[in-house]
CSV table of N, CA and C and ligand atoms in Angstrom, one decimal:
chain,number,residue,atom,x,y,z
M,711,UNK,N,-23.5,68.8,80.2
M,711,UNK,CA,-24.6,68.3,81.0
M,711,UNK,C,-24.1,67.9,82.4
M,712,UNK,N,-24.9,68.1,83.4
M,712,UNK,CA,-24.5,67.9,84.8
M,712,UNK,C,-24.6,66.3,85.1
M,713,UNK,N,-23.6,65.7,85.6
M,713,UNK,CA,-23.7,64.3,85.9
M,713,UNK,C,-24.8,64.1,87.0
M,714,UNK,N,-25.6,63.0,86.9
M,714,UNK,CA,-26.7,62.8,87.8
M,714,UNK,C,-26.3,62.9,89.3
M,715,UNK,N,-25.1,62.3,89.6
M,715,UNK,CA,-24.7,62.2,91.0
M,715,UNK,C,-24.4,63.7,91.5
M,716,UNK,N,-23.8,64.5,90.6
M,716,UNK,CA,-23.5,65.9,91.0
M,716,UNK,C,-24.8,66.7,91.1
M,717,UNK,N,-25.8,66.4,90.2
M,717,UNK,CA,-27.1,67.1,90.3
M,717,UNK,C,-27.7,66.8,91.7
M,718,UNK,N,-27.7,65.5,92.0
M,718,UNK,CA,-28.3,65.1,93.2
M,718,UNK,C,-27.7,65.7,94.5
M,719,UNK,N,-26.3,65.7,94.5
M,719,UNK,CA,-25.6,66.2,95.7
M,719,UNK,C,-25.8,67.8,95.8
M,720,UNK,N,-25.9,68.4,94.6
M,720,UNK,CA,-26.2,69.9,94.6
M,720,UNK,C,-27.6,70.2,95.1
M,721,UNK,N,-28.5,69.3,94.8
M,721,UNK,CA,-29.9,69.5,95.3
M,721,UNK,C,-29.9,69.3,96.8
M,722,UNK,N,-29.1,68.4,97.3
M,722,UNK,CA,-29.1,68.2,98.8
M,722,UNK,C,-28.5,69.5,99.4
M,723,UNK,N,-27.5,70.1,98.7
M,723,UNK,CA,-26.9,71.3,99.2
M,723,UNK,C,-27.9,72.5,99.2
M,724,UNK,N,-28.8,72.5,98.2
M,724,UNK,CA,-29.8,73.5,98.2
M,724,UNK,C,-30.6,73.4,99.5
M,725,UNK,N,-31.0,72.2,99.9
M,725,UNK,CA,-31.7,72.0,101.1
M,725,UNK,C,-31.0,72.5,102.3
M,726,UNK,N,-29.7,72.2,102.3
M,726,UNK,CA,-28.8,72.6,103.5
M,726,UNK,C,-28.7,74.1,103.6
M,727,UNK,N,-28.5,74.8,102.4
M,727,UNK,CA,-28.4,76.2,102.5
M,727,UNK,C,-29.7,76.8,102.9
M,728,UNK,N,-30.8,76.2,102.4
M,728,UNK,CA,-32.2,76.7,102.8
M,728,UNK,C,-32.4,76.6,104.3
M,729,UNK,N,-31.9,75.5,104.8
M,729,UNK,CA,-32.1,75.3,106.3
M,729,UNK,C,-31.2,76.3,107.0
M,730,UNK,N,-30.0,76.5,106.5
M,730,UNK,CA,-29.1,77.5,107.1
M,730,UNK,C,-29.8,78.9,107.2
M,731,UNK,N,-30.4,79.2,106.1
M,731,UNK,CA,-31.2,80.5,106.0
M,731,UNK,C,-32.2,80.6,107.1
M,732,UNK,N,-33.0,79.4,107.3
M,732,UNK,CA,-34.0,79.4,108.3
M,732,UNK,C,-33.4,79.4,109.7
M,733,UNK,N,-32.3,78.7,109.9
M,733,UNK,CA,-31.7,78.7,111.2
M,733,UNK,C,-31.2,80.1,111.6
M,734,UNK,N,-30.6,80.8,110.7
M,734,UNK,CA,-30.1,82.2,111.0
M,734,UNK,C,-31.3,83.1,111.2
M,735,UNK,N,-32.4,82.9,110.5
M,735,UNK,CA,-33.6,83.7,110.7
M,735,UNK,C,-34.1,83.5,112.1
M,736,UNK,N,-34.1,82.2,112.6
M,736,UNK,CA,-34.5,81.9,113.9
M,736,UNK,C,-33.6,82.6,115.0
M,737,UNK,N,-32.3,82.6,114.7
M,737,UNK,CA,-31.4,83.2,115.6
M,737,UNK,C,-31.6,84.7,115.6
M,738,UNK,N,-31.8,85.3,114.4
M,738,UNK,CA,-32.1,86.8,114.3
M,738,UNK,C,-33.3,87.1,115.1
M,739,UNK,N,-34.3,86.3,115.0
M,739,UNK,CA,-35.6,86.6,115.6
M,739,UNK,C,-35.4,86.5,117.2
M,740,UNK,N,-34.8,85.4,117.6
M,740,UNK,CA,-34.6,85.2,119.0
M,740,UNK,C,-33.8,86.3,119.7
M,741,UNK,N,-32.7,86.7,119.0
M,741,UNK,CA,-31.8,87.8,119.6
M,741,UNK,C,-32.6,89.1,119.6
M,742,UNK,N,-33.4,89.3,118.6
M,742,UNK,CA,-34.2,90.5,118.5
M,742,UNK,C,-35.2,90.6,119.7
M,743,UNK,N,-35.8,89.5,120.0
M,743,UNK,CA,-36.8,89.5,121.1
M,743,UNK,C,-36.0,89.7,122.5
M,744,UNK,N,-34.7,89.4,122.5
M,744,UNK,CA,-34.0,89.5,123.8
M,744,UNK,C,-33.4,90.9,123.9
M,745,UNK,N,-33.6,91.8,122.8
M,745,UNK,CA,-33.1,93.1,122.9
M,745,UNK,C,-31.7,93.3,122.3
M,746,UNK,N,-31.1,92.3,121.7
M,746,UNK,CA,-29.8,92.4,121.1
M,746,UNK,C,-29.9,92.9,119.7
M,747,UNK,N,-30.0,94.1,119.5
M,747,UNK,CA,-30.3,94.7,118.2
M,747,UNK,C,-29.2,94.5,117.2
M,748,UNK,N,-28.0,94.7,117.6
M,748,UNK,CA,-26.8,94.5,116.7
M,748,UNK,C,-26.7,93.1,116.3
M,749,UNK,N,-26.7,92.2,117.3
M,749,UNK,CA,-26.6,90.8,117.0
M,749,UNK,C,-27.7,90.3,116.1
M,750,UNK,N,-28.8,90.8,116.3
M,750,UNK,CA,-30.0,90.4,115.5
M,750,UNK,C,-29.7,90.8,114.1
M,751,UNK,N,-29.2,92.0,113.9
M,751,UNK,CA,-28.9,92.5,112.5
M,751,UNK,C,-27.8,91.7,111.9
M,752,UNK,N,-26.9,91.2,112.7
M,752,UNK,CA,-25.8,90.3,112.1
M,752,UNK,C,-26.5,89.0,111.6
M,753,UNK,N,-27.4,88.4,112.3
M,753,UNK,CA,-28.1,87.2,111.9
M,753,UNK,C,-29.0,87.4,110.7
M,754,UNK,N,-29.7,88.6,110.7
M,754,UNK,CA,-30.6,88.9,109.6
M,754,UNK,C,-29.7,88.9,108.3
M,755,UNK,N,-28.5,89.5,108.4
M,755,UNK,CA,-27.7,89.6,107.2
M,755,UNK,C,-27.2,88.3,106.8
M,756,UNK,N,-26.9,87.4,107.8
M,756,UNK,CA,-26.5,86.0,107.6
M,756,UNK,C,-27.6,85.2,106.9
M,757,UNK,N,-28.8,85.5,107.3
M,757,UNK,CA,-30.0,84.8,106.7
M,757,UNK,C,-30.1,85.2,105.2
M,758,UNK,N,-29.8,86.4,104.9
M,758,UNK,CA,-29.9,86.9,103.5
M,758,UNK,C,-28.8,86.2,102.7
M,759,UNK,N,-27.6,86.1,103.3
M,759,UNK,CA,-26.5,85.5,102.6
M,759,UNK,C,-26.8,84.0,102.3
M,760,UNK,N,-27.3,83.3,103.2
M,760,UNK,CA,-27.6,81.9,103.0
M,760,UNK,C,-28.7,81.7,102.0
M,761,UNK,N,-29.6,82.6,101.9
M,761,UNK,CA,-30.7,82.5,100.9
M,761,UNK,C,-30.0,82.7,99.5
M,762,UNK,N,-29.1,83.6,99.5
M,762,UNK,CA,-28.3,83.8,98.2
M,762,UNK,C,-27.5,82.6,97.8
M,763,UNK,N,-27.0,81.9,98.8
M,763,UNK,CA,-26.2,80.7,98.5
M,763,UNK,C,-27.1,79.6,97.9
M,764,UNK,N,-28.3,79.5,98.5
M,764,UNK,CA,-29.3,78.6,97.9
M,764,UNK,C,-29.7,78.9,96.5
M,765,UNK,N,-29.9,80.2,96.2
M,765,UNK,CA,-30.3,80.6,94.9
M,765,UNK,C,-29.2,80.4,93.9
M,766,UNK,N,-28.0,80.6,94.3
M,766,UNK,CA,-26.8,80.4,93.5
M,766,UNK,C,-26.7,79.0,93.0
M,767,UNK,N,-27.0,78.0,93.9
M,767,UNK,CA,-27.0,76.6,93.5
M,767,UNK,C,-28.1,76.3,92.6
M,768,UNK,N,-29.3,76.8,92.9
M,768,UNK,CA,-30.5,76.5,92.1
M,768,UNK,C,-30.2,76.9,90.7
M,769,UNK,N,-29.7,78.2,90.5
M,769,UNK,CA,-29.5,78.7,89.2
M,769,UNK,C,-28.4,77.9,88.4
M,770,UNK,N,-27.4,77.5,89.2
M,770,UNK,CA,-26.3,76.7,88.5
M,770,UNK,C,-26.8,75.4,88.0
M,771,UNK,N,-27.6,74.7,88.8
M,771,UNK,CA,-28.1,73.4,88.4
M,771,UNK,C,-29.0,73.5,87.2
M,772,UNK,N,-29.8,74.5,87.2
M,772,UNK,CA,-30.7,74.7,86.0
M,772,UNK,C,-29.9,75.1,84.7
M,773,UNK,N,-29.0,76.0,85.0
M,773,UNK,CA,-28.1,76.4,83.8
M,773,UNK,C,-27.4,75.3,83.2
M,774,UNK,N,-27.0,74.3,84.0
M,774,UNK,CA,-26.2,73.2,83.4
M,774,UNK,C,-27.1,72.1,82.9
M,775,UNK,N,-28.4,72.3,82.8
M,775,UNK,CA,-29.3,71.3,82.2
M,775,UNK,C,-29.8,70.4,83.2
M,776,UNK,N,-29.6,70.6,84.5
M,776,UNK,CA,-30.2,69.8,85.5
M,776,UNK,C,-31.6,70.4,85.9
M,777,UNK,N,-32.1,69.8,87.0
M,777,UNK,CA,-33.4,70.3,87.5
M,777,UNK,C,-33.3,70.5,89.0
M,778,UNK,N,-33.3,71.8,89.4
M,778,UNK,CA,-33.2,72.2,90.8
M,778,UNK,C,-34.5,71.8,91.5
M,779,UNK,N,-34.4,71.3,92.8
M,779,UNK,CA,-35.5,71.0,93.6
M,779,UNK,C,-35.6,71.9,94.7
M,780,UNK,N,-36.7,72.7,94.8
M,780,UNK,CA,-36.9,73.6,95.9
M,780,UNK,C,-37.4,72.8,97.1
M,781,UNK,N,-36.6,72.9,98.2
M,781,UNK,CA,-37.0,72.0,99.4
M,781,UNK,C,-38.1,72.6,100.2
M,782,UNK,N,-38.7,71.7,101.1
M,782,UNK,CA,-39.7,72.1,102.0
M,782,UNK,C,-39.0,72.8,103.2
M,783,UNK,N,-39.8,73.6,103.9
M,783,UNK,CA,-39.2,74.4,105.0
M,783,UNK,C,-39.2,73.6,106.3
M,784,UNK,N,-37.9,73.4,106.8
M,784,UNK,CA,-37.8,72.7,108.1
M,784,UNK,C,-37.8,73.6,109.2
M,785,UNK,N,-38.4,73.3,110.3
M,785,UNK,CA,-38.5,74.2,111.5
M,785,UNK,C,-37.2,74.2,112.2
M,786,UNK,N,-36.6,75.4,112.4
M,786,UNK,CA,-35.3,75.5,113.2
M,786,UNK,C,-35.7,75.6,114.7
M,787,UNK,N,-34.7,75.6,115.6
M,787,UNK,CA,-35.1,75.8,117.0
M,787,UNK,C,-35.7,77.2,117.2
M,788,UNK,N,-36.6,77.2,118.2
M,788,UNK,CA,-37.2,78.5,118.5
M,788,UNK,C,-36.5,79.2,119.7
M,789,UNK,N,-35.8,78.4,120.5
M,789,UNK,CA,-35.2,79.0,121.7
M,789,UNK,C,-33.7,78.6,121.8
M,790,UNK,N,-33.0,79.5,122.4
M,790,UNK,CA,-31.5,79.3,122.6
M,790,UNK,C,-31.2,79.7,124.1
M,791,UNK,N,-30.1,79.2,124.6
M,791,UNK,CA,-29.8,79.4,126.0
M,791,UNK,C,-29.3,80.9,126.3
M,792,UNK,N,-28.4,81.3,125.4
M,792,UNK,CA,-27.8,82.6,125.6
M,792,UNK,C,-27.0,82.9,124.3
M,793,UNK,N,-26.4,84.1,124.2
M,793,UNK,CA,-25.8,84.6,123.0
M,793,UNK,C,-24.6,83.6,122.6
M,794,UNK,N,-23.8,83.2,123.6
M,794,UNK,CA,-22.7,82.3,123.3
M,794,UNK,C,-23.2,81.0,122.7
M,795,UNK,N,-24.2,80.5,123.2
M,795,UNK,CA,-24.8,79.2,122.7
M,795,UNK,C,-25.3,79.4,121.3
M,796,UNK,N,-25.8,80.6,121.0
M,796,UNK,CA,-26.3,80.8,119.6
M,796,UNK,C,-25.1,80.8,118.6
M,797,UNK,N,-24.0,81.4,119.0
M,797,UNK,CA,-22.9,81.4,118.1
M,797,UNK,C,-22.2,80.0,118.0
M,798,UNK,N,-22.2,79.3,119.1
M,798,UNK,CA,-21.7,77.9,119.1
M,798,UNK,C,-22.5,77.1,118.2
M,799,UNK,N,-23.8,77.2,118.2
M,799,UNK,CA,-24.7,76.5,117.3
M,799,UNK,C,-24.4,76.9,115.8
M,800,UNK,N,-24.2,78.2,115.7
M,800,UNK,CA,-23.9,78.7,114.3
M,800,UNK,C,-22.6,78.1,113.8
M,801,UNK,N,-21.6,78.0,114.7
M,801,UNK,CA,-20.3,77.4,114.3
M,801,UNK,C,-20.4,75.9,113.9
M,802,UNK,N,-21.2,75.2,114.8
M,802,UNK,CA,-21.4,73.8,114.5
M,802,UNK,C,-22.1,73.6,113.1
M,803,UNK,N,-23.0,74.5,112.9
M,803,UNK,CA,-23.7,74.4,111.6
M,803,UNK,C,-22.8,74.7,110.4
M,804,UNK,N,-22.0,75.7,110.5
M,804,UNK,CA,-21.0,76.1,109.5
M,804,UNK,C,-20.0,74.9,109.2
M,805,UNK,N,-19.6,74.3,110.3
M,805,UNK,CA,-18.6,73.2,110.1
M,805,UNK,C,-19.3,72.0,109.4
M,806,UNK,N,-20.5,71.8,109.6
M,806,UNK,CA,-21.3,70.7,108.9
M,806,UNK,C,-21.4,71.1,107.4
M,807,UNK,N,-21.7,72.4,107.2
M,807,UNK,CA,-21.8,72.8,105.8
M,807,UNK,C,-20.4,72.7,105.1
M,808,UNK,N,-19.4,73.1,105.8
M,808,UNK,CA,-18.0,72.9,105.2
M,808,UNK,C,-17.7,71.5,104.8
M,809,UNK,N,-18.1,70.6,105.7
M,809,UNK,CA,-17.9,69.1,105.4
M,809,UNK,C,-18.7,68.7,104.1
M,810,UNK,N,-19.9,69.3,104.1
M,810,UNK,CA,-20.8,69.0,102.9
M,810,UNK,C,-20.2,69.5,101.6
M,811,UNK,N,-19.7,70.7,101.6
M,811,UNK,CA,-19.1,71.3,100.4
M,811,UNK,C,-17.9,70.5,100.0
M,812,UNK,N,-17.1,70.1,101.0
M,812,UNK,CA,-15.9,69.3,100.7
M,812,UNK,C,-16.3,68.0,100.0
M,813,UNK,N,-17.4,67.4,100.5
M,813,UNK,CA,-17.9,66.2,99.9
M,813,UNK,C,-18.3,66.4,98.4
M,814,UNK,N,-18.9,67.6,98.1
M,814,UNK,CA,-19.2,67.9,96.7
M,814,UNK,C,-18.0,68.0,95.9
M,815,UNK,N,-16.9,68.6,96.4
M,815,UNK,CA,-15.7,68.7,95.7
M,815,UNK,C,-15.2,67.3,95.3
M,816,UNK,N,-15.2,66.4,96.3
M,816,UNK,CA,-14.7,65.1,96.0
M,816,UNK,C,-15.6,64.3,95.0
M,817,UNK,N,-16.9,64.5,95.0
M,817,UNK,CA,-17.8,63.9,94.1
M,817,UNK,C,-17.5,64.4,92.7
M,818,UNK,N,-17.3,65.7,92.6
M,818,UNK,CA,-17.0,66.4,91.3
M,818,UNK,C,-15.7,65.7,90.7
M,819,UNK,N,-14.8,65.4,91.5
M,819,UNK,CA,-13.5,64.8,91.0
M,819,UNK,C,-13.8,63.4,90.6
M,820,UNK,N,-14.5,62.6,91.4
M,820,UNK,CA,-14.9,61.3,91.0
M,820,UNK,C,-15.6,61.2,89.7
M,821,UNK,N,-16.5,62.2,89.5
M,821,UNK,CA,-17.4,62.2,88.3
M,821,UNK,C,-16.7,62.9,87.1
M,822,UNK,N,-15.5,63.4,87.3
M,822,UNK,CA,-14.7,64.2,86.4
M,822,UNK,C,-15.6,65.4,85.9
M,823,UNK,N,-16.3,66.0,86.8
M,823,UNK,CA,-17.1,67.2,86.4
M,823,UNK,C,-16.2,68.4,86.8
M,824,UNK,N,-15.3,68.8,86.0
M,824,UNK,CA,-14.3,69.8,86.3
M,824,UNK,C,-15.0,71.2,86.3
M,825,UNK,N,-16.1,71.3,85.6
M,825,UNK,CA,-16.8,72.6,85.5
M,825,UNK,C,-17.4,72.9,86.9
M,826,UNK,N,-18.1,71.9,87.5
M,826,UNK,CA,-18.7,72.1,88.8
M,826,UNK,C,-17.5,72.2,89.8
M,827,UNK,N,-16.5,71.5,89.7
M,827,UNK,CA,-15.4,71.5,90.6
M,827,UNK,C,-14.8,72.9,90.7
M,828,UNK,N,-14.7,73.6,89.5
M,828,UNK,CA,-14.2,74.9,89.5
M,828,UNK,C,-15.2,75.9,90.1
M,829,UNK,N,-16.5,75.7,89.8
M,829,UNK,CA,-17.5,76.6,90.3
M,829,UNK,C,-17.7,76.5,91.8
M,830,UNK,N,-17.6,75.3,92.3
M,830,UNK,CA,-17.8,75.1,93.8
M,830,UNK,C,-16.7,75.7,94.6
M,831,UNK,N,-15.6,76.1,94.0
M,831,UNK,CA,-14.5,76.7,94.8
M,831,UNK,C,-14.9,78.0,95.5
M,832,UNK,N,-15.9,78.7,94.9
M,832,UNK,CA,-16.4,79.9,95.5
M,832,UNK,C,-17.0,79.6,96.9
M,833,UNK,N,-17.6,78.4,97.0
M,833,UNK,CA,-18.2,78.0,98.3
M,833,UNK,C,-17.1,77.5,99.3
M,834,UNK,N,-16.1,76.9,98.7
M,834,UNK,CA,-15.0,76.5,99.6
M,834,UNK,C,-14.4,77.8,100.3
M,835,UNK,N,-14.2,78.8,99.5
M,835,UNK,CA,-13.7,80.1,100.1
M,835,UNK,C,-14.7,80.7,101.1
M,836,UNK,N,-15.9,80.7,100.7
M,836,UNK,CA,-17.0,81.3,101.5
M,836,UNK,C,-17.0,80.6,102.9
M,837,UNK,N,-16.9,79.3,102.9
M,837,UNK,CA,-17.0,78.6,104.1
M,837,UNK,C,-15.8,78.9,105.1
M,838,UNK,N,-14.6,79.1,104.4
M,838,UNK,CA,-13.5,79.5,105.2
M,838,UNK,C,-13.7,80.8,105.9
M,839,UNK,N,-14.3,81.8,105.1
M,839,UNK,CA,-14.6,83.1,105.6
M,839,UNK,C,-15.7,83.1,106.7
M,840,UNK,N,-16.7,82.3,106.5
M,840,UNK,CA,-17.8,82.2,107.5
M,840,UNK,C,-17.3,81.6,108.8
M,841,UNK,N,-16.6,80.5,108.7
M,841,UNK,CA,-16.1,79.9,109.9
M,841,UNK,C,-15.2,80.8,110.7
M,842,UNK,N,-14.4,81.5,110.0
M,842,UNK,CA,-13.4,82.4,110.6
M,842,UNK,C,-14.2,83.6,111.2
M,843,UNK,N,-15.2,84.1,110.6
M,843,UNK,CA,-16.0,85.2,111.2
M,843,UNK,C,-16.7,84.8,112.5
M,844,UNK,N,-17.2,83.6,112.5
M,844,UNK,CA,-17.9,83.1,113.7
M,844,UNK,C,-16.9,82.9,114.8
M,845,UNK,N,-15.7,82.3,114.4
M,845,UNK,CA,-14.7,82.1,115.4
M,845,UNK,C,-14.2,83.4,116.1
M,846,UNK,N,-14.1,84.4,115.3
M,846,UNK,CA,-13.7,85.7,115.8
M,846,UNK,C,-14.7,86.2,116.9
M,847,UNK,N,-16.0,86.0,116.6
M,847,UNK,CA,-17.0,86.4,117.5
M,847,UNK,C,-17.0,85.6,118.8
M,848,UNK,N,-16.8,84.3,118.6
M,848,UNK,CA,-16.6,83.4,119.8
M,848,UNK,C,-15.4,83.8,120.7
M,849,UNK,N,-14.3,84.1,120.0
M,849,UNK,CA,-13.2,84.6,120.7
M,849,UNK,C,-13.5,85.8,121.6
M,850,UNK,N,-14.2,86.8,121.0
M,850,UNK,CA,-14.6,88.0,121.7
M,850,UNK,C,-15.5,87.6,122.9
M,851,UNK,N,-16.5,86.7,122.7
M,851,UNK,CA,-17.4,86.3,123.8
M,851,UNK,C,-16.6,85.6,124.9
M,852,UNK,N,-15.6,84.8,124.5
M,852,UNK,CA,-14.8,84.2,125.6
M,852,UNK,C,-14.0,85.2,126.4
M,853,UNK,N,-13.6,86.3,125.7
M,853,UNK,CA,-12.9,87.4,126.4
M,853,UNK,C,-13.8,88.1,127.4
M,854,UNK,N,-15.0,88.3,127.0
M,854,UNK,CA,-16.0,89.0,127.8
M,854,UNK,C,-16.4,88.1,129.0
M,855,UNK,N,-16.5,86.8,128.8
M,855,UNK,CA,-16.9,85.9,129.8
M,855,UNK,C,-18.3,86.2,130.2
M,856,UNK,N,-18.6,86.3,131.5
M,856,UNK,CA,-19.9,86.6,132.0
M,856,UNK,C,-20.2,88.1,132.1
M,857,UNK,N,-19.3,88.9,131.4
M,857,UNK,CA,-19.5,90.4,131.5
M,857,UNK,C,-20.7,90.9,130.7
M,858,UNK,N,-20.8,92.2,130.7
M,858,UNK,CA,-21.9,92.9,130.1
M,858,UNK,C,-21.8,92.8,128.5
M,859,UNK,N,-22.8,92.5,127.8
M,859,UNK,CA,-22.7,92.3,126.4
M,859,UNK,C,-23.2,93.6,125.6
M,860,UNK,N,-23.4,94.7,126.3
M,860,UNK,CA,-23.9,95.9,125.7
M,860,UNK,C,-23.0,96.4,124.5
M,861,UNK,N,-21.7,96.4,124.8
M,861,UNK,CA,-20.7,96.9,123.8
M,861,UNK,C,-20.5,95.9,122.7
M,862,UNK,N,-20.5,94.6,123.1
M,862,UNK,CA,-20.4,93.6,122.1
M,862,UNK,C,-21.5,93.7,121.1
M,863,UNK,N,-22.8,93.9,121.6
M,863,UNK,CA,-23.9,94.0,120.7
M,863,UNK,C,-23.9,95.3,119.9
M,864,UNK,N,-23.3,96.3,120.5
M,864,UNK,CA,-23.2,97.6,119.7
M,864,UNK,C,-22.2,97.5,118.6
M,865,UNK,N,-21.1,96.7,118.8
M,865,UNK,CA,-20.0,96.7,117.9
M,865,UNK,C,-20.0,95.5,116.9
M,866,UNK,N,-20.9,94.6,117.0
M,866,UNK,CA,-20.8,93.4,116.3
M,866,UNK,C,-20.9,93.6,114.7
M,867,UNK,N,-21.7,94.6,114.3
M,867,UNK,CA,-21.8,94.8,112.8
M,867,UNK,C,-20.4,95.3,112.3
M,868,UNK,N,-19.7,96.1,113.1
M,868,UNK,CA,-18.4,96.5,112.6
M,868,UNK,C,-17.4,95.4,112.5
M,869,UNK,N,-17.6,94.4,113.4
M,869,UNK,CA,-16.8,93.2,113.3
M,869,UNK,C,-17.0,92.5,112.0
M,870,UNK,N,-18.3,92.4,111.6
M,870,UNK,CA,-18.7,91.8,110.4
M,870,UNK,C,-18.1,92.4,109.2
M,871,UNK,N,-18.1,93.7,109.1
M,871,UNK,CA,-17.5,94.4,107.9
M,871,UNK,C,-16.0,94.3,107.9
M,872,UNK,N,-15.4,94.3,109.1
M,872,UNK,CA,-13.9,94.1,109.2
M,872,UNK,C,-13.5,92.8,108.6
M,873,UNK,N,-14.3,91.8,109.0
M,873,UNK,CA,-14.1,90.4,108.5
M,873,UNK,C,-14.2,90.3,107.0
M,874,UNK,N,-15.2,91.0,106.5
M,874,UNK,CA,-15.5,90.9,105.1
M,874,UNK,C,-14.4,91.6,104.2
M,875,UNK,N,-13.8,92.7,104.7
M,875,UNK,CA,-12.8,93.3,103.9
M,875,UNK,C,-11.5,92.7,104.0
M,876,UNK,N,-11.3,91.9,105.1
M,876,UNK,CA,-10.0,91.2,105.3
M,876,UNK,C,-9.6,90.2,104.2
M,877,UNK,N,-10.7,89.5,103.8
M,877,UNK,CA,-10.5,88.4,102.8
M,877,UNK,C,-10.0,88.8,101.5
S,1863,FEO,FE1,-24.0,78.9,102.9
S,1863,FEO,FE2,-22.9,79.3,105.7
S,1863,FEO,O1,-23.4,78.1,104.4
């Protein structure tokens, strides 16, 4: 049986992953309207991943005898300044999620819930991968500076798969 405190913190995480999915959807949509087709594809894929993260937690909570709570939809920003600011916002969000996952790890230990502690490690690894993927993109954007983003946008999906196979 899932300890109540763990169930509650996991339900908070369901909400955070759900919001991450919404945020990435907003970023996908904004970049699409600005003509950045590749970057938009990157964010649509990210939206799908975050939705999967949310589902993974919902299923785990229910499987362990808890009750998952489906959160309401929170409105993400509708406008961004530029491509770099979108990725900076994405990094900031991932860092917040990493802190939140780390907090779950510590609550699992406090509650001696070693099953969830073991299960949550997948998210610990995933956060490392996601922060590193966004950092690589920010590094590229810093290299480009105020230059033309045509090639960046064309190549961003290959950056994504390179990052995924490296781990
Ligand atoms: Fe599922 Fe990127 O947090």
